[in-house]
Coordinates of C-alpha atoms in Angstrom, one line a residue:
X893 CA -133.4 65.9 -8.0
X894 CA -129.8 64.8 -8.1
X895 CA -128.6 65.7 -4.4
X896 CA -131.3 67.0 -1.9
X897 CA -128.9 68.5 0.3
X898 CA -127.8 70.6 -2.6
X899 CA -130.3 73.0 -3.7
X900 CA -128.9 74.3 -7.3
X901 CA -129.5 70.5 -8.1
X902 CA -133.0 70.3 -7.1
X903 CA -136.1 71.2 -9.5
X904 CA -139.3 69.5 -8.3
X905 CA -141.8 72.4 -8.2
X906 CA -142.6 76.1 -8.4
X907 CA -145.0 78.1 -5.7
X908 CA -148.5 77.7 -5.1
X909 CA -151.4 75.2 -4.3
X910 CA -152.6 74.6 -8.1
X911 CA -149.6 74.1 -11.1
X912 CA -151.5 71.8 -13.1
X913 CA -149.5 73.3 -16.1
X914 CA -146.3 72.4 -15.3
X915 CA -144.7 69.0 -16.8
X916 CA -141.9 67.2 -15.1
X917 CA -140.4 66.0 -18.1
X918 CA -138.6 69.1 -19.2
X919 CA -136.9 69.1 -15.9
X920 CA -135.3 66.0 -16.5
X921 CA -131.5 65.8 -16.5
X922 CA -130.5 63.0 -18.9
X923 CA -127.4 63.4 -17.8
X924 CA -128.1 62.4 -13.9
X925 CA -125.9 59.7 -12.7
X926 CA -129.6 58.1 -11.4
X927 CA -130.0 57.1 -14.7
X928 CA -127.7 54.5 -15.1
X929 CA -127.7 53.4 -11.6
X930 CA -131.2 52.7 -12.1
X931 CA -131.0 51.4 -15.6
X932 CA -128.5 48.8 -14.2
X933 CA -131.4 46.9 -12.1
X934 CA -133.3 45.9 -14.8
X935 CA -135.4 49.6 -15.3
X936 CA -136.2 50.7 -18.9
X937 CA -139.0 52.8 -18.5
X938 CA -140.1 55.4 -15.5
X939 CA -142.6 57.8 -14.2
X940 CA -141.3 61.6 -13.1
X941 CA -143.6 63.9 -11.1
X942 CA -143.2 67.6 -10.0
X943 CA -143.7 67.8 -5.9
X944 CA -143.7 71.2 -3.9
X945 CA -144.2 72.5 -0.4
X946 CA -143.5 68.6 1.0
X947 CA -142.6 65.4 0.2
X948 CA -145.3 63.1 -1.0
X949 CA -143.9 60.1 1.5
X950 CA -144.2 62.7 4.3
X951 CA -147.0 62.5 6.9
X952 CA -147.2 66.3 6.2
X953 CA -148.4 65.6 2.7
X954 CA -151.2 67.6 3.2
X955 CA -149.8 70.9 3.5
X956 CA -147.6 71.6 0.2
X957 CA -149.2 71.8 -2.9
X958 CA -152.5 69.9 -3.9
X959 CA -152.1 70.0 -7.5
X960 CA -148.4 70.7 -8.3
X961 CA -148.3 69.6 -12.0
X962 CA -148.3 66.6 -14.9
X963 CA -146.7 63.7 -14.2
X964 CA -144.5 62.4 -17.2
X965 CA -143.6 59.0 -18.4
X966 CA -140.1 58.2 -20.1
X967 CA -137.5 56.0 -21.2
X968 CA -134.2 55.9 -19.4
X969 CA -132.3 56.4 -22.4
X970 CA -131.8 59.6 -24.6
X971 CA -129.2 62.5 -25.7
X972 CA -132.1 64.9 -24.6
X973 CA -135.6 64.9 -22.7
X974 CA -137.3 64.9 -26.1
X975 CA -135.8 61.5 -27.2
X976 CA -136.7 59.6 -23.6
X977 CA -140.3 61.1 -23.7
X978 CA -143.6 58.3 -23.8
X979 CA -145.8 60.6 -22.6
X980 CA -145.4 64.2 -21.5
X981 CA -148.6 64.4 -19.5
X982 CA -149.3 60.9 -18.7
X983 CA -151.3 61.5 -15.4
X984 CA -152.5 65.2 -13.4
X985 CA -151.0 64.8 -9.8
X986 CA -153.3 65.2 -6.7
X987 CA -151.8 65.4 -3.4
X988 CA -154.4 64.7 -1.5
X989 CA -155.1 66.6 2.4
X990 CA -154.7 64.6 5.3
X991 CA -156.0 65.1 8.6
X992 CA -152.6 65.4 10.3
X993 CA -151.7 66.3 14.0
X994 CA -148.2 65.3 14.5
X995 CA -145.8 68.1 13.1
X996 CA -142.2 68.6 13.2
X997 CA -140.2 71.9 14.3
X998 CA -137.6 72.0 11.7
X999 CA -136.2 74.7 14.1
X1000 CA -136.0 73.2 17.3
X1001 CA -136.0 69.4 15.7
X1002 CA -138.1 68.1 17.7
X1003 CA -142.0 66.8 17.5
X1004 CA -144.8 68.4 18.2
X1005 CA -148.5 68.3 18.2
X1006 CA -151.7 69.8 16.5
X1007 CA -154.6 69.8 18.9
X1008 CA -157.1 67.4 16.2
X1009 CA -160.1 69.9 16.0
X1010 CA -157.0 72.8 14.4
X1011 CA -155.9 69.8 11.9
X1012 CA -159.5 69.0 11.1
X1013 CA -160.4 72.3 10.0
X1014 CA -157.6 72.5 8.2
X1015 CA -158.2 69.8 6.4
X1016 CA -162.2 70.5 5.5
X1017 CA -160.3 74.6 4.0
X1018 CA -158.3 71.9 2.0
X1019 CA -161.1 70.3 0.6
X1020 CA -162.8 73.0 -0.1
X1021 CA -160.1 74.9 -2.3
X1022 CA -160.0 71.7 -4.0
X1023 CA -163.9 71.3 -5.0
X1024 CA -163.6 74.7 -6.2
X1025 CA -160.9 74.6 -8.2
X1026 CA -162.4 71.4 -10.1
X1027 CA -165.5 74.0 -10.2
X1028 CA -163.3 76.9 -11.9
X1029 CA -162.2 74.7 -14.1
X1030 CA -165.3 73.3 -15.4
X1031 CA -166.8 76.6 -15.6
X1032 CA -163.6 77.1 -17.7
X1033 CA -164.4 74.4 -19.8
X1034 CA -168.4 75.5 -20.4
X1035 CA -167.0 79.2 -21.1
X1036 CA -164.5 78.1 -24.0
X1037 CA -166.8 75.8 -25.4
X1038 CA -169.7 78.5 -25.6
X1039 CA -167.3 80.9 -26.6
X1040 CA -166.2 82.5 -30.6
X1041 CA -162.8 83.4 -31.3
X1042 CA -160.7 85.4 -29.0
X1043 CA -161.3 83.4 -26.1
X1044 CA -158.3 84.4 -23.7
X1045 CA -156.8 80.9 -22.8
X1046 CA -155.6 80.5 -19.1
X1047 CA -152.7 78.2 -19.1
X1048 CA -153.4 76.7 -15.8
X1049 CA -156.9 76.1 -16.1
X1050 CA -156.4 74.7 -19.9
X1051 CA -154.4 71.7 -18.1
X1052 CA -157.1 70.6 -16.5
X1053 CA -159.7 69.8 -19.6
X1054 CA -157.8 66.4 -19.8
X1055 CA -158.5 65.3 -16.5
X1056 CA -162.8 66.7 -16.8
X1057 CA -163.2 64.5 -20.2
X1058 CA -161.7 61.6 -18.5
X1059 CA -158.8 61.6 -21.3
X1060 CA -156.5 62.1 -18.2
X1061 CA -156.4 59.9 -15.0
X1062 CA -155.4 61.8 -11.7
X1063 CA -152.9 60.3 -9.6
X1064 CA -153.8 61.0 -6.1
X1065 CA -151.3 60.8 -3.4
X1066 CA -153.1 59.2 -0.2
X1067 CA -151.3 56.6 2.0
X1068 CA -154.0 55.4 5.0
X1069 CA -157.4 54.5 5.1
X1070 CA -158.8 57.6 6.4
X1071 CA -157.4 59.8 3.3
X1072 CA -157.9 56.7 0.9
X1073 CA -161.7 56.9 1.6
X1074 CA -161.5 60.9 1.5
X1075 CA -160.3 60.5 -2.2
X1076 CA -162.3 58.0 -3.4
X1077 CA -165.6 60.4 -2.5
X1078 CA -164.1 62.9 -4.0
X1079 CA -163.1 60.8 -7.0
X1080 CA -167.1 59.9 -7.2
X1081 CA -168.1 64.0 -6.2
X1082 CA -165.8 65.0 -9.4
X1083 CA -166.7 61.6 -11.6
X1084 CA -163.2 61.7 -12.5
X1085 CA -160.5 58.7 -13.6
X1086 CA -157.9 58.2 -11.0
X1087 CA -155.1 55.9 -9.7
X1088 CA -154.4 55.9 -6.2
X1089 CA -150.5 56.1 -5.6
X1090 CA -148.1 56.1 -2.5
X1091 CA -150.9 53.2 -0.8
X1092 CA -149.5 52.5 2.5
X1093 CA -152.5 51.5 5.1
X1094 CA -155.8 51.2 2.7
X1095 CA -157.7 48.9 6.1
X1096 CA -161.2 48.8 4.8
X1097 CA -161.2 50.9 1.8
X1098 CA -159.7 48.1 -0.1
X1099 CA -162.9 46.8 -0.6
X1100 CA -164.3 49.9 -2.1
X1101 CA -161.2 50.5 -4.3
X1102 CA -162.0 46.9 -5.8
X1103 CA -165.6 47.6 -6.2
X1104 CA -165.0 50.7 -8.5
X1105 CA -161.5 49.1 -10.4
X1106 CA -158.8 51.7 -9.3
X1107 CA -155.7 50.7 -9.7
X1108 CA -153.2 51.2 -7.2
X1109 CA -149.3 52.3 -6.7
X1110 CA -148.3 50.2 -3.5
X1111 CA -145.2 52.2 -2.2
X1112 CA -142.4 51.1 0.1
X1113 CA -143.3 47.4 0.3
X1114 CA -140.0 46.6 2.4
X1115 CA -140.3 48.8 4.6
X1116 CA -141.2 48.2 8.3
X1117 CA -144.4 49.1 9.9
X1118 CA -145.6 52.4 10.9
X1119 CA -147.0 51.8 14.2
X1120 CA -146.3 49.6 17.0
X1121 CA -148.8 48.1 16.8
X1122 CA -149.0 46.7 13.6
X1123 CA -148.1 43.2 12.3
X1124 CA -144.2 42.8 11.0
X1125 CA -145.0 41.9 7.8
X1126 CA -148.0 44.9 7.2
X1127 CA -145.8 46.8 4.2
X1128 CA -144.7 43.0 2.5
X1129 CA -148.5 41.3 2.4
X1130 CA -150.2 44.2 1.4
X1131 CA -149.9 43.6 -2.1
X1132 CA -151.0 40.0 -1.8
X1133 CA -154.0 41.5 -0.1
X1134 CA -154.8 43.5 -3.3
X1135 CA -154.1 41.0 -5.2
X1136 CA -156.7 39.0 -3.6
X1137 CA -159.1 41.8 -3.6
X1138 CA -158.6 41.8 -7.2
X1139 CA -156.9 45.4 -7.7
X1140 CA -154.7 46.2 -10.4
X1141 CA -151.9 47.2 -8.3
X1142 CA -148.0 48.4 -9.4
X1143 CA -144.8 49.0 -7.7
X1144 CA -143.2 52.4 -6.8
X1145 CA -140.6 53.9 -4.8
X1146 CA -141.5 57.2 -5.5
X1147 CA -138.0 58.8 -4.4
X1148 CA -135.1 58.9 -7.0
X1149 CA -132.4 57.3 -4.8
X1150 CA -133.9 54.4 -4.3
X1151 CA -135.8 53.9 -7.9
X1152 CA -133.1 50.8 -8.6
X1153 CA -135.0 48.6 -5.8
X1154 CA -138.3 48.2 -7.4
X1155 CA -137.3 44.7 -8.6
X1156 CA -136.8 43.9 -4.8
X1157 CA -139.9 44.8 -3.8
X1158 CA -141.7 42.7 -6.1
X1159 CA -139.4 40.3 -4.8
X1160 CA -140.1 41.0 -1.1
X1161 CA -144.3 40.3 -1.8
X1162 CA -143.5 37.1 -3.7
X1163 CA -142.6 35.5 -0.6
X1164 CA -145.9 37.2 2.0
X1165 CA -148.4 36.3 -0.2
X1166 CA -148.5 37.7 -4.0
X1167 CA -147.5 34.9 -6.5
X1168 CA -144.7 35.3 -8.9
X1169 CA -146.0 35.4 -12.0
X1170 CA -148.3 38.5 -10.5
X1171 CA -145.3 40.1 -8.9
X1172 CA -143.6 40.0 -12.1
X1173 CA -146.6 41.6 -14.0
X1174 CA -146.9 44.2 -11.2
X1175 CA -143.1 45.8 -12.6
X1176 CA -143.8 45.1 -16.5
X1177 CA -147.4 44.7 -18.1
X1178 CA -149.6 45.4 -15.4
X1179 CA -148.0 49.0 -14.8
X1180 CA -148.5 49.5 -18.3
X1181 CA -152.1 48.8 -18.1
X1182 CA -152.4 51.5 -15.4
X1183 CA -150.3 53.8 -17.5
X1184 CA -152.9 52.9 -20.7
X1185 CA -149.7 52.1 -22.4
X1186 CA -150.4 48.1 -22.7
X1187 CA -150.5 48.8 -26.6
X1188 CA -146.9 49.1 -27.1
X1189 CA -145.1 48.6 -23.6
X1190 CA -144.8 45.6 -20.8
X1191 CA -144.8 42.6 -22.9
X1192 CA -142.6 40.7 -25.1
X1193 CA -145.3 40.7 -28.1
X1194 CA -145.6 41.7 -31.7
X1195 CA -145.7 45.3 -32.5
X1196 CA -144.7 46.1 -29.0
X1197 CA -141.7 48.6 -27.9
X1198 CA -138.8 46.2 -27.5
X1199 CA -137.9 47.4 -24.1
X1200 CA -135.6 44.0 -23.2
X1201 CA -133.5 42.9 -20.4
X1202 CA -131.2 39.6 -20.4
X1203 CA -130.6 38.6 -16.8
X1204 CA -128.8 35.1 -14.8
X1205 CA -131.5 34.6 -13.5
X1206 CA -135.1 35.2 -11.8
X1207 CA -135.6 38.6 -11.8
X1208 CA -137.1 38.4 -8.5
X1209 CA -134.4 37.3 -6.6
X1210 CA -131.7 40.1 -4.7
X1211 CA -129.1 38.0 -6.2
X1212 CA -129.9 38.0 -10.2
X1213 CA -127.9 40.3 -12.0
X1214 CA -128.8 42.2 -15.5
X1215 CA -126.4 41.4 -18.2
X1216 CA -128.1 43.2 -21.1
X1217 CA -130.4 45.9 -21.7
X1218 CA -132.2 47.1 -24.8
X1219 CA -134.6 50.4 -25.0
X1220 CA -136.6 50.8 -28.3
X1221 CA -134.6 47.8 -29.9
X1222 CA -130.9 49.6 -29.6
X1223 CA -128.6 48.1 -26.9
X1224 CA -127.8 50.1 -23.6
X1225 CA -124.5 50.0 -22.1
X1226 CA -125.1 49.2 -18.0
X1227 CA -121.5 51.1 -16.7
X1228 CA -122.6 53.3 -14.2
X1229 CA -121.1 55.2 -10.7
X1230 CA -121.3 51.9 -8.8
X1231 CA -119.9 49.8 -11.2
X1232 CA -117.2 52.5 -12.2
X1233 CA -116.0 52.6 -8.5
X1234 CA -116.3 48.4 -8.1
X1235 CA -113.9 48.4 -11.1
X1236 CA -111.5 51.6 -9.1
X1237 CA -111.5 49.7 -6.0
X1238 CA -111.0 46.0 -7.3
X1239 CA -107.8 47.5 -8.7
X1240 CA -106.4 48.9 -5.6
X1241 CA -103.1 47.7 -4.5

């Protein structure tokens, strides 16, 4: 997505509730101007999902797409897709329903309401097209592996092997405690490896998240609270509180305008709770662990991808600028939009 307001320039997702064949990576435009942007902050190595029928960060999350395809992992450097590609299906996306009764009219742009018993059932249809898909797809599985030559292979259905041998995680989109603790039975229902992404309000679910070693992808760490009545500082000490809890947690922004700031909100939850040498794992090799990457990425070790950055100082702090960059070994040159028109206007008469 280069500009959302310009539709020729966004390709996210296709139609329908189940695309788990469809990988994000050939999408990619190596050519965006995010690339650079982002590269500039420190950013070597990135994540790319498809999304369809809503945003993931939207309290509507529950009404697009529930599986809209592979999420892909790459380097921010390349001539084409092919040379940035890690991992072309590094995770299966899950949306996950929500039980959700505020809407918005995008005609009249204004709130509304869904009485709670409408959303509810809702929700349960959800569910249910969910647990039978996972079923269709393991009865897909039995019937190819019983099954001579000739076996018509269903494209769709073929993506989802990966994720029923536990070769796959599934990255499941579900921000507050209710949804959280929806997923997490379903993740035991389906006996399925997952990561839990776009965390928001986990409440008492982080204890069960501990207990069973998800990982989590804390999202939006500087922003402020949802509700009035929460505490100011809800989004910057939650990762201190996972921390604590002993959850492998990472950082994400999970929209490509603001994929630069992840450095600042590591930053953010070193100073509500998370040390620094955590909050600095959390953005290199503990996101790699997650990934199952830890092999060859987040670390400065021996054998390892040498994906470096050279910077004035702590990489936590706002004010620390990146003064070199290499992906793969090779040297990356930083110019980018911004600093291009810093340079344009410094000039002006």
């Amino acid at each position: 997505r280069e500009i959302s307001s310009v539709r020729e320039t966004v390709d996210t997702g296709e139609l329908g509730v189940f695309n788990p064949q469809l990988r994000a990576l050939i999408a990619v435009n190596p050519e965006s101007e995010f690339i650079p942007v982002t590269r500039a902050n420190g950013i070597t190595t990135v994540i790319t999902m498809p999304s369809s029928g809503s945003t993931v960060s939207s309290r509507s999350a529950g009404a697009g797409a529930l599986i809209p395809g592979q999420v892909s992992m790459l380097h921010l450097e390349g001539w084409t897709w092919e040379e940035m590609e890690i991992r072309r299906a590094a995770a299966m996306q899950l949306i996950f329903p929500t039980v959700e009764t505020r809407t918005f009219n995008r005609f009249e742009m204004a709130p509304g309401r869904t009485p709670y018993a409408e959303a509810k059932k809702f929700f349960d249809k959800r569910i249910k097209d969910l647990n039978d898909y996972f079923d269709r797809a393991r009865a897909y599985q039995k019937s190819k592996a019983a099954s001579a030559a000739g076996f018509n292979i269903d494209l769709a259905l073929e993506a989802m092997l990966p994720v029923l041998d536990g070769k796959m995680p599934l990255m499941i989109h579900a921000q507050d405690q209710r949804t959280i603790k929806a997923a997490i039975e379903f993740v035991d229902k389906q006996k399925v490896k997952a990561i839990l992404a776009n965390v928001q309000r986990p409440g008492n679910q982080i204890p069960e998240i501990a207990k069973r070693r998800i990982p989590v992808i804390v999202v939006q760490a500087s922003a402020l609270p949802e509700e009035e009545d929460d505490p100011y500082d809800k989004n910057f000490s939650l990762p201190g509180e996972l921390h604590k809890a002993g959850i492998k947690f990472s950082f994400g922004t999970f929209d490509t305008q603001f994929a630069r700031n992840l450095p600042f909100e590591a930053g953010l939850s070193a100073g509500y709770g998370l040390p620094p040498e955590i909050a600095v794992k959390a953005i290199t090799l503990h996101a790699a662990e997650i990934w199952g990457v830890d092999s060859d990425y987040g670390s400065i070790d021996p054998g390892k991808s040498a994906d470096l950055i050279l910077t004035d100082g702590d990489i936590l702090e706002h004010r620390t600028q990146v003064k070199s960059m290499w992906i793969q070994g090779r040297p990356v040159d930083l110019e980018n939009k911004h600093t291009r028109l810093y340079e344009k206007y410094s000039r002006r008469p």
